[in-house]
XYZ file of C-alpha atoms in Angstrom:
442
model
C -9.998 -67.446 -18.021
C -12.018 -65.542 -20.608
C -10.982 -64.763 -24.184
C -9.709 -61.270 -23.426
C -7.531 -62.599 -20.590
C -6.149 -65.270 -22.910
C -5.356 -62.742 -25.648
C -3.634 -60.402 -23.210
C -1.589 -63.108 -21.442
C -0.526 -64.659 -24.776
C 0.635 -61.271 -26.066
C 2.554 -60.519 -22.840
C 4.265 -63.927 -23.011
C 5.532 -63.110 -26.506
C 6.511 -59.603 -25.469
C 8.698 -60.942 -22.632
C 10.989 -62.498 -25.240
C 10.728 -59.911 -27.983
C 13.808 -60.925 -29.975
C 12.820 -64.586 -30.244
C 9.239 -63.644 -31.118
C 10.491 -61.156 -33.729
C 12.719 -63.744 -35.411
C 9.883 -66.262 -35.472
C 7.516 -63.681 -36.983
C 10.223 -62.776 -39.489
C 10.273 -66.379 -40.668
C 6.524 -66.209 -41.281
C 6.959 -62.878 -43.088
C 9.485 -64.402 -45.491
C 7.406 -67.568 -45.963
C 4.173 -65.672 -46.642
C 5.855 -63.201 -48.996
C 7.525 -66.047 -50.884
C 4.241 -67.818 -51.557
C 2.294 -64.641 -52.403
C 4.919 -63.248 -54.791
C 5.449 -66.604 -56.492
C 1.714 -67.189 -56.978
C 1.224 -63.564 -58.079
C 3.737 -64.147 -60.876
C 1.689 -67.138 -62.038
C -1.524 -65.088 -61.896
C 0.230 -62.299 -63.813
C 1.240 -64.749 -66.536
C -2.359 -65.979 -66.686
C -3.641 -62.399 -67.018
C -1.052 -61.743 -69.710
C -2.327 -64.768 -71.663
C -5.879 -63.498 -71.360
C -5.011 -59.942 -72.467
C -3.029 -61.215 -75.440
C -5.898 -63.407 -76.613
C -8.392 -60.574 -76.089
C -6.220 -58.364 -78.302
C -6.126 -61.126 -80.884
C -9.924 -61.255 -80.992
C -13.039 -61.612 -78.892
C -13.102 -64.408 -76.336
C -16.885 -64.655 -76.775
C -16.762 -65.282 -80.539
C -16.854 -68.712 -82.205
C -15.619 -69.146 -85.781
C -17.554 -71.760 -87.766
C -15.576 -72.976 -90.783
C -16.575 -74.535 -94.089
C -14.814 -77.743 -93.094
C -14.530 -80.039 -90.106
C -11.852 -82.473 -88.984
C -12.675 -86.181 -88.967
C -10.430 -88.244 -86.698
C -8.811 -91.410 -88.037
C -8.499 -94.207 -85.466
C -6.819 -97.603 -85.362
C -9.307 -100.452 -85.745
C -8.048 -102.520 -82.822
C -7.031 -99.996 -80.177
C -9.245 -97.082 -81.159
C -6.230 -94.789 -80.813
C -6.384 -91.551 -82.816
C -3.643 -91.688 -85.444
C -4.583 -88.749 -87.649
C -7.445 -86.963 -89.316
C -8.833 -85.551 -92.520
C -10.738 -82.414 -93.446
C -14.318 -82.743 -94.675
C -16.166 -79.867 -96.320
C -19.440 -78.692 -94.775
C -21.940 -76.277 -96.259
C -22.614 -73.011 -94.444
C -25.850 -71.411 -95.593
C -28.884 -69.532 -94.303
C -30.181 -72.700 -92.621
C -26.942 -72.867 -90.653
C -27.358 -69.229 -89.612
C -30.894 -69.844 -88.326
C -29.790 -73.022 -86.493
C -27.014 -71.121 -84.697
C -29.360 -68.294 -83.711
C -31.597 -70.793 -81.916
C -28.794 -72.008 -79.625
C -29.006 -70.962 -75.989
C -26.432 -68.316 -75.038
C -26.063 -66.936 -78.589
C -26.728 -63.202 -79.027
C -25.618 -62.623 -82.632
C -24.708 -64.590 -85.756
C -22.819 -63.076 -88.692
C -22.390 -64.971 -91.982
C -19.712 -63.679 -94.329
C -17.963 -63.927 -97.651
C -14.247 -63.261 -97.837
C -12.728 -61.898 -101.029
C -10.338 -59.310 -102.411
C -10.578 -56.236 -104.601
C -8.578 -53.271 -105.820
C -9.515 -49.635 -105.282
C -8.511 -46.638 -107.342
C -8.619 -43.004 -106.240
C -7.203 -40.616 -108.818
C -3.641 -41.668 -109.539
C -3.431 -43.813 -106.405
C -4.394 -47.453 -105.889
C -4.515 -50.033 -103.105
C -5.684 -53.614 -102.598
C -8.498 -54.564 -100.248
C -9.220 -57.643 -98.218
C -13.004 -57.545 -98.077
C -15.446 -59.168 -95.698
C -19.046 -59.265 -96.877
C -20.974 -59.302 -93.592
C -24.307 -58.580 -91.982
C -23.552 -54.926 -91.259
C -26.214 -54.678 -88.547
C -24.330 -57.293 -86.510
C -20.833 -55.891 -87.152
C -20.639 -53.788 -83.988
C -21.516 -56.781 -81.809
C -18.426 -58.549 -83.164
C -16.035 -55.744 -82.243
C -15.914 -53.820 -85.524
C -15.717 -50.322 -84.048
C -15.146 -47.156 -86.028
C -12.228 -44.732 -85.865
C -14.096 -42.253 -88.080
C -17.236 -41.961 -90.151
C -20.214 -44.297 -89.804
C -21.023 -47.949 -90.378
C -22.011 -48.878 -93.916
C -25.676 -49.539 -94.607
C -27.099 -52.649 -96.292
C -26.807 -52.428 -100.047
C -29.611 -50.846 -102.077
C -29.318 -50.962 -105.844
C -25.820 -50.148 -107.082
C -24.907 -47.920 -104.134
C -21.981 -49.901 -102.755
C -20.905 -48.605 -99.350
C -17.711 -49.706 -97.655
C -15.996 -49.244 -94.319
C -12.263 -49.237 -94.952
C -9.857 -51.210 -92.782
C -7.785 -49.297 -90.268
C -4.730 -49.059 -92.560
C -6.427 -48.831 -95.953
C -6.145 -45.063 -96.427
C -2.430 -45.137 -95.655
C -1.972 -48.020 -98.087
C -2.717 -45.991 -101.247
C 0.260 -45.505 -103.556
C 1.123 -44.397 -107.077
C 1.854 -47.527 -109.174
C 4.045 -45.545 -111.583
C 6.361 -44.027 -108.961
C 5.786 -46.450 -106.075
C 5.323 -43.522 -103.677
C 2.671 -43.665 -100.990
C -0.061 -41.069 -100.803
C 1.280 -39.567 -97.560
C 2.050 -35.973 -96.652
C 5.117 -34.753 -94.761
C 3.505 -35.621 -91.405
C 2.735 -39.193 -92.466
C -1.002 -38.633 -92.901
C -2.795 -39.983 -95.955
C -3.733 -37.557 -98.705
C -6.651 -39.874 -99.427
C -9.610 -38.993 -97.186
C -13.228 -40.058 -96.893
C -14.507 -36.511 -97.392
C -12.474 -35.361 -100.368
C -11.620 -38.515 -102.332
C -13.625 -40.593 -104.778
C -13.153 -44.325 -105.072
C -13.651 -46.997 -107.716
C -13.652 -50.740 -107.007
C -12.631 -53.474 -109.433
C -11.924 -57.167 -109.184
C -9.859 -57.281 -112.380
C -6.180 -56.718 -111.634
C -5.529 -55.796 -115.230
C -7.589 -52.629 -114.687
C -5.179 -51.585 -111.988
C -1.839 -52.956 -113.046
C -2.156 -52.435 -116.802
C -2.085 -56.027 -118.109
C -3.023 -56.461 -121.757
C -6.513 -57.934 -122.033
C -8.329 -59.844 -119.377
C -7.758 -63.360 -118.103
C -6.546 -65.895 -120.686
C -8.247 -69.248 -120.814
C -6.324 -72.487 -121.547
C -7.863 -72.576 -125.030
C -6.424 -69.155 -125.801
C -9.727 -67.306 -125.529
C -9.838 -64.030 -123.631
C -12.317 -62.638 -121.169
C -13.354 -59.015 -121.273
C -11.945 -56.672 -118.693
C -13.817 -56.387 -115.408
C -15.993 -53.397 -114.592
C -15.291 -50.490 -112.282
C -17.847 -49.863 -109.537
C -18.402 -46.582 -107.757
C -17.516 -47.136 -104.125
C -18.905 -44.942 -101.364
C -16.441 -45.025 -98.439
C -18.332 -44.013 -95.296
C -16.042 -45.030 -92.427
C -12.740 -46.426 -91.205
C -12.404 -49.254 -88.684
C -10.594 -48.742 -85.406
C -7.691 -51.102 -84.871
C -8.214 -51.198 -81.107
C -9.777 -54.372 -79.720
C -10.068 -56.187 -83.042
C -7.360 -58.036 -84.944
C -9.625 -58.126 -88.026
C -9.497 -54.349 -88.458
C -7.320 -54.689 -91.567
C -10.397 -56.015 -93.430
C -12.760 -53.649 -95.237
C -16.462 -54.295 -94.631
C -19.234 -54.424 -97.197
C -22.800 -55.688 -97.105
C -23.026 -59.460 -97.537
C -25.706 -59.133 -100.225
C -23.607 -56.590 -102.109
C -20.691 -59.039 -102.244
C -23.079 -61.774 -103.370
C -24.251 -59.592 -106.267
C -20.729 -58.499 -107.213
C -19.520 -62.115 -107.118
C -22.224 -63.150 -109.593
C -21.250 -60.302 -111.923
C -17.527 -61.101 -111.660
C -17.435 -64.895 -111.657
C -14.272 -64.899 -113.746
C -12.450 -62.808 -111.107
C -14.092 -63.768 -107.790
C -14.033 -67.472 -106.982
C -16.927 -67.394 -104.534
C -19.761 -69.892 -104.502
C -22.621 -67.644 -103.404
C -24.756 -70.638 -102.402
C -22.615 -71.045 -99.281
C -20.781 -68.731 -96.913
C -17.018 -68.639 -96.393
C -17.497 -68.758 -92.629
C -19.963 -67.780 -89.914
C -19.180 -66.004 -86.651
C -21.268 -66.751 -83.570
C -21.338 -64.304 -80.645
C -22.071 -65.619 -77.151
C -23.609 -63.617 -74.333
C -20.969 -64.611 -71.805
C -17.465 -65.997 -71.881
C -18.670 -68.987 -69.840
C -21.114 -69.960 -72.623
C -18.503 -70.213 -75.377
C -17.211 -73.755 -74.925
C -20.715 -75.181 -74.395
C -22.073 -73.459 -77.525
C -18.987 -74.478 -79.498
C -19.505 -78.111 -78.494
C -23.139 -77.965 -79.648
C -22.065 -76.562 -83.029
C -19.505 -79.350 -83.442
C -22.159 -81.944 -82.531
C -24.332 -80.463 -85.299
C -21.634 -81.527 -87.764
C -19.771 -78.248 -88.267
C -16.163 -77.307 -87.698
C -15.767 -74.643 -85.026
C -13.022 -73.074 -82.997
C -12.589 -70.110 -80.657
C -9.817 -68.346 -78.825
C -11.150 -70.074 -75.725
C -9.517 -73.293 -76.993
C -6.065 -71.725 -76.998
C -6.737 -69.759 -73.804
C -7.852 -72.909 -71.971
C -4.645 -74.713 -72.941
C -2.561 -71.703 -71.922
C -4.381 -71.449 -68.587
C -3.756 -75.132 -67.890
C -0.040 -74.548 -68.389
C -0.262 -71.415 -66.242
C -2.061 -73.337 -63.482
C 0.742 -75.887 -63.346
C 3.272 -73.064 -63.242
C 1.373 -71.423 -60.359
C 1.438 -74.686 -58.420
C 5.167 -75.030 -59.014
C 5.875 -71.452 -57.962
C 3.604 -71.842 -54.925
C 5.429 -75.032 -53.925
C 8.768 -73.203 -54.129
C 7.406 -70.467 -51.870
C 5.881 -73.110 -49.616
C 9.358 -74.362 -48.684
C 10.036 -71.041 -46.947
C 6.687 -71.261 -45.148
C 7.484 -74.817 -44.028
C 10.729 -73.592 -42.519
C 8.786 -70.818 -40.760
C 6.308 -73.397 -39.400
C 9.167 -75.416 -37.943
C 10.440 -72.205 -36.366
C 7.056 -71.623 -34.712
C 7.023 -75.159 -33.308
C 10.543 -74.696 -31.975
C 9.601 -71.397 -30.340
C 6.541 -72.908 -28.684
C 8.507 -75.932 -27.415
C 11.190 -73.678 -25.938
C 8.445 -71.648 -24.303
C 7.079 -74.813 -22.639
C 10.518 -75.780 -21.265
C 11.044 -72.269 -19.908
C 7.553 -72.041 -18.380
C 7.156 -75.581 -17.048
C 6.882 -74.406 -13.414
C 4.394 -71.683 -14.430
C 2.245 -74.275 -16.200
C 2.249 -76.491 -13.108
C 1.158 -73.624 -10.848
C -1.796 -72.587 -13.015
C -2.863 -76.237 -13.238
C -2.839 -76.525 -9.412
C -4.853 -73.296 -9.205
C -7.580 -75.000 -11.224
C -6.998 -73.700 -14.748
C -8.747 -75.908 -17.266
C -6.706 -77.963 -19.733
C -8.458 -76.279 -22.670
C -7.310 -72.869 -21.391
C -3.684 -74.031 -21.232
C -3.857 -75.355 -24.785
C -5.709 -72.234 -25.894
C -2.978 -70.029 -24.420
C -0.233 -71.629 -26.511
C -2.403 -71.774 -29.634
C -3.172 -68.069 -29.223
C 0.533 -67.285 -29.080
C 1.038 -69.296 -32.263
C -1.919 -67.513 -33.910
C -0.381 -64.130 -32.998
C 2.825 -65.152 -34.751
C 0.897 -66.351 -37.804
C -1.266 -63.232 -37.992
C 1.505 -60.673 -37.600
C 3.794 -62.691 -39.866
C 1.060 -62.982 -42.505
C 0.111 -59.292 -42.335
C 3.698 -58.081 -42.562
C 4.355 -60.685 -45.260
C 1.505 -59.233 -47.312
C 2.948 -55.741 -46.924
C 6.317 -57.049 -48.128
C 4.584 -58.886 -50.999
C 2.895 -55.716 -52.254
C 6.205 -53.872 -52.031
C 8.073 -56.552 -53.964
C 5.231 -56.760 -56.514
C 5.451 -52.996 -57.101
C 9.228 -53.160 -57.555
C 8.973 -56.095 -59.964
C 6.280 -54.420 -62.047
C 8.010 -51.053 -62.077
C 11.575 -52.036 -62.833
C 11.712 -55.627 -64.155
C 8.600 -57.345 -65.470
C 7.115 -54.384 -67.345
C 9.918 -54.576 -69.895
C 9.003 -58.139 -70.899
C 5.209 -57.719 -70.950
C 4.564 -59.590 -67.684
C 3.332 -58.470 -64.283
C 2.890 -59.540 -60.694
C -0.809 -59.483 -59.773
C -2.046 -59.852 -56.189
C -5.872 -60.098 -56.182
C -7.881 -59.677 -52.998
C -8.627 -63.392 -52.689
C -4.893 -64.157 -52.700
C -4.261 -61.608 -49.926
C -7.059 -62.909 -47.721
C -6.141 -66.510 -48.488
C -2.474 -65.915 -47.629
C -3.345 -64.269 -44.303
C -5.770 -67.046 -43.382
C -3.291 -69.711 -44.440
C -0.525 -68.112 -42.351
C -2.685 -68.239 -39.229
C -3.745 -71.797 -40.057
C -0.138 -72.989 -40.497
C 0.822 -71.294 -37.233
C -2.019 -73.023 -35.387
C -1.027 -76.405 -36.815
C 2.569 -75.749 -35.756
C 1.441 -74.830 -32.255
C -0.815 -77.860 -31.881
C 1.833 -80.319 -30.662
C 3.394 -77.903 -28.118
C -0.099 -77.070 -26.815
C -0.945 -80.766 -26.367
C 2.377 -81.319 -24.644
C 1.650 -78.492 -22.219
C -1.727 -80.047 -21.429
C -0.160 -83.451 -20.652
C 2.423 -82.066 -18.184
C 2.004 -83.413 -14.645
C 1.163 -80.518 -12.320
C 3.335 -81.801 -9.413
C 6.284 -82.650 -11.687
C 5.983 -79.240 -13.300
C 6.044 -77.419 -9.927
C 9.147 -79.354 -8.841
C 10.921 -78.457 -12.127
C 13.738 -75.916 -11.887
């Protein structure tokens, strides 16, 4: 008996009892669909985690802070019972050390400060990042309009406004925003002039400058001409509310406004490190921590979320697996009934010289047919249910059912595998039947 004969005979045996075969296949359909849909929900949750963290910032960026956490442990047991923060210095040596790490493509030191901007009768406050402007694009600072600011030369201070800065201008006397009837800002890059100051009294009309404890006063802070050349896009970067200036410009302004800007220009506020690939992040982060710095990335939170998601996927898959287990029992029952009904037929083909392996192969082929058709139809049902869930239910809560190719192929293969395992015992039983006893059977 060749393979084609075995395939044809196995199919005809199932076809002779179409209703029973259909019900058995239906069990596999329900079992396969249950597992696929349940696991797809877990994968969808995982994808949702990933998308949310990507919106919150780049998954290939590491933030190096000006402090690190030192764990406090019990003397006897060594158990961690707490921790304390220890300041670390971030300077140009740190920048060069990070650039030398394998997998790093860009390093951006920065100062973080604030300022106030005046344009005619309107004002607004700025959160300013002094950064290496040549590296800004690599860290996801994309432009909605205009161009990126250039490194500072002389007193020409260029700035890229945050995504909402222009709409944030308002008249301090009336409290009204500088918006037209359509909600667009009257303040524009092309037609407006800007002045920057770090002295709030220049903006809000306080009498005098800062007052020292001894009662002495400090002169009012200066105004600086500010050349606004661009506006950040808010897409793909949760830091788009910051305005960007050259790091050396902020260093110079901080020295001139020590009484208003509390920045120590000998060290950076923080340093961002960009990795070439998402798989490099945790390894590079670990190296930075071993160098004595404090570092974190969104990968930390994503990894924890994915661990929770993985456990949820296993739970959902186990729930779906119950239906597949029931289907497997149904296959075994069908195959056993087939043996009882075809006992005489089995005895005859044994007497005619059919090999034992062919008899076992015949029953295993029937089981494989059930697994294959059940798996294929189960996948079709899974895609249908996934579409319905995404269209009418899950989309409203920000979740989705995702069925990747590997899940489809894995489910089909697993269905056939389960069917073969279920058909193994009936096939062995058919092989062990006595030929003479089988022929005498009614």
